[in-house]
Amino acid sequence: MAPAFPEGLLVKMKVLLLKDAKADDSGQDPYIQELGSCGFEATLIPVLSFEFLSLQSFSEKLSCPEVYGGLIFTSPRAVEAMELCLERDHKVEVWEKSLKEKWRVKPAYVVGQATASLVRRIGLATEGEECGNGEKLAEYICSREKLTTLPLLFPCGTLKGEALPRMLRQKGVPLESITVYQKVQHPGIQDSLKSYFSSQGIPASVTFFSPSGLTHGLGYIQELSGDSFDQIKFAAIGPTTARAMVSAGIPVSCTAERPCPHDLAAGLQKALRPESPSHSRVV
């Protein structure tokens, strides 16, 4: 495939993603890989750390698949909480021998490919991964779920969006939520951002991946960018984050249609290089 720009003329724009790195099968974070192929020099800086909660209670619920109609995962952290339950309570063998098959016959609804891949890794079949956010997943679930008395088990964070529970409740789909993690500020965020701005300068774009990431990262970005703050184009990984940015008075230059590397790269192409076809890639 031809380069997006003639060789030698391509200036790699620096883009900052406020998220932690996740290596794929190639050993590289898929956002770094995708954005790099589109001519961006992407850097990841984690804004948040996570603390897991109520794992004992969650473990007990996972031991009773007959009580539930299925599972809902809207974030990778919820899947990690499930993995921790199995490891801490020495249930991996029980999971492999019996529990997994009992859960496999029930739907495991997920948001996004990253979450779906983790759910499949623990042996469950996924549904709804093409849904880009909780609202779309709720619509999908409502179209699939028949009237049942068994609730869907929804492990979530302390700051879960209310759209999905509200929409399921309105459609009469029973839901049992359990809070299994909370987000806290990453201890190294300030030093990491200072190091980035001092060595790389002002990025062309900054992408926020959650309202919590906005809460904990925005102040540092404003402080470190100073008078150049207005030069930065800000992107959101999804509509919930975009709404939080608007509420904070931050102009949103693009919102990824789905929370995945391809859609974020396409959005940044349009926002930062409007004259360039969004599908052009650097090879």
Short mmCIF file of N, CA, C and O in Angstrom, two decimals, residues 4-5 10-15 32-42 265 269 273 280-283:
data_model
loop_
_atom_site.label_atom_id
_atom_site.label_comp_id
_atom_site.label_asym_id
_atom_site.label_seq_id
_atom_site.Cartn_x
_atom_site.Cartn_y
_atom_site.Cartn_z
N ALA A 4 0.96 7.33 3.04
CA ALA A 4 -0.02 8.43 3.09
C ALA A 4 0.60 9.72 2.56
O ALA A 4 -0.09 10.58 2.04
N PHE A 5 1.92 9.86 2.67
CA PHE A 5 2.62 11.05 2.19
C PHE A 5 3.89 10.61 1.49
O PHE A 5 4.46 9.56 1.81
N LEU A 10 6.95 13.21 5.09
CA LEU A 10 6.06 12.90 6.21
C LEU A 10 6.64 13.40 7.52
O LEU A 10 7.76 13.06 7.88
N VAL A 11 5.90 14.25 8.18
CA VAL A 11 6.28 14.69 9.52
C VAL A 11 5.38 13.95 10.50
O VAL A 11 4.16 14.09 10.46
N LYS A 12 5.96 13.14 11.33
CA LYS A 12 5.17 12.37 12.28
C LYS A 12 4.67 13.28 13.40
O LYS A 12 5.47 13.83 14.16
N MET A 13 3.37 13.44 13.47
CA MET A 13 2.79 14.25 14.54
C MET A 13 2.82 13.46 15.84
O MET A 13 2.52 12.27 15.88
N LYS A 14 3.16 14.17 16.91
CA LYS A 14 3.19 13.54 18.23
C LYS A 14 1.78 13.56 18.83
O LYS A 14 1.13 14.61 18.89
N VAL A 15 1.31 12.40 19.25
CA VAL A 15 0.01 12.30 19.90
C VAL A 15 0.19 11.58 21.23
O VAL A 15 0.94 10.61 21.34
N ILE A 32 -0.34 1.96 19.69
CA ILE A 32 0.96 2.41 19.17
C ILE A 32 1.15 1.91 17.74
O ILE A 32 1.58 2.64 16.85
N GLN A 33 0.79 0.66 17.53
CA GLN A 33 0.97 0.04 16.22
C GLN A 33 0.08 0.71 15.17
O GLN A 33 0.55 1.09 14.08
N GLU A 34 -1.19 0.87 15.47
CA GLU A 34 -2.14 1.44 14.50
C GLU A 34 -1.81 2.90 14.18
O GLU A 34 -1.79 3.31 13.02
N LEU A 35 -1.56 3.68 15.23
CA LEU A 35 -1.26 5.10 15.02
C LEU A 35 0.07 5.28 14.30
O LEU A 35 0.23 6.18 13.47
N GLY A 36 1.03 4.42 14.60
CA GLY A 36 2.31 4.48 13.92
C GLY A 36 2.17 4.21 12.43
O GLY A 36 2.82 4.86 11.60
N SER A 37 1.29 3.27 12.07
CA SER A 37 1.09 2.95 10.66
C SER A 37 0.39 4.09 9.92
O SER A 37 0.43 4.15 8.69
N CYS A 38 -0.24 4.99 10.68
CA CYS A 38 -0.91 6.15 10.08
C CYS A 38 -0.04 7.41 10.14
O CYS A 38 -0.52 8.51 9.85
N GLY A 39 1.20 7.25 10.55
CA GLY A 39 2.12 8.38 10.52
C GLY A 39 2.15 9.22 11.79
O GLY A 39 2.63 10.35 11.76
N PHE A 40 1.64 8.67 12.89
CA PHE A 40 1.68 9.38 14.17
C PHE A 40 2.74 8.77 15.08
O PHE A 40 2.97 7.56 15.07
N GLU A 41 3.35 9.63 15.87
CA GLU A 41 4.27 9.16 16.90
C GLU A 41 3.52 9.20 18.23
O GLU A 41 3.37 10.25 18.86
N ALA A 42 3.01 8.05 18.63
CA ALA A 42 2.14 7.96 19.80
C ALA A 42 2.92 7.57 21.05
O ALA A 42 3.83 6.74 21.00
N ALA A 265 -7.57 6.11 15.32
CA ALA A 265 -6.63 6.57 14.29
C ALA A 265 -7.37 7.30 13.17
O ALA A 265 -6.92 8.34 12.69
N GLN A 269 -6.85 11.19 12.19
CA GLN A 269 -6.48 11.56 10.82
C GLN A 269 -7.36 12.72 10.34
O GLN A 269 -6.88 13.69 9.76
N ARG A 273 -5.25 15.89 10.10
CA ARG A 273 -4.86 15.96 8.69
C ARG A 273 -6.11 15.91 7.83
O ARG A 273 -6.36 14.92 7.13
N SER A 280 -5.62 6.25 4.86
CA SER A 280 -4.22 6.18 4.40
C SER A 280 -3.33 5.74 5.52
O SER A 280 -3.52 6.09 6.68
N ARG A 281 -2.32 4.95 5.16
CA ARG A 281 -1.42 4.39 6.17
C ARG A 281 0.02 4.55 5.68
O ARG A 281 0.29 4.67 4.49
N VAL A 282 0.91 4.51 6.64
CA VAL A 282 2.33 4.58 6.32
C VAL A 282 2.89 3.18 6.39
O VAL A 282 2.65 2.45 7.36
N VAL A 283 3.62 2.76 5.38
CA VAL A 283 4.18 1.42 5.36
C VAL A 283 5.69 1.50 5.19
O VAL A 283 6.23 2.54 4.87
#
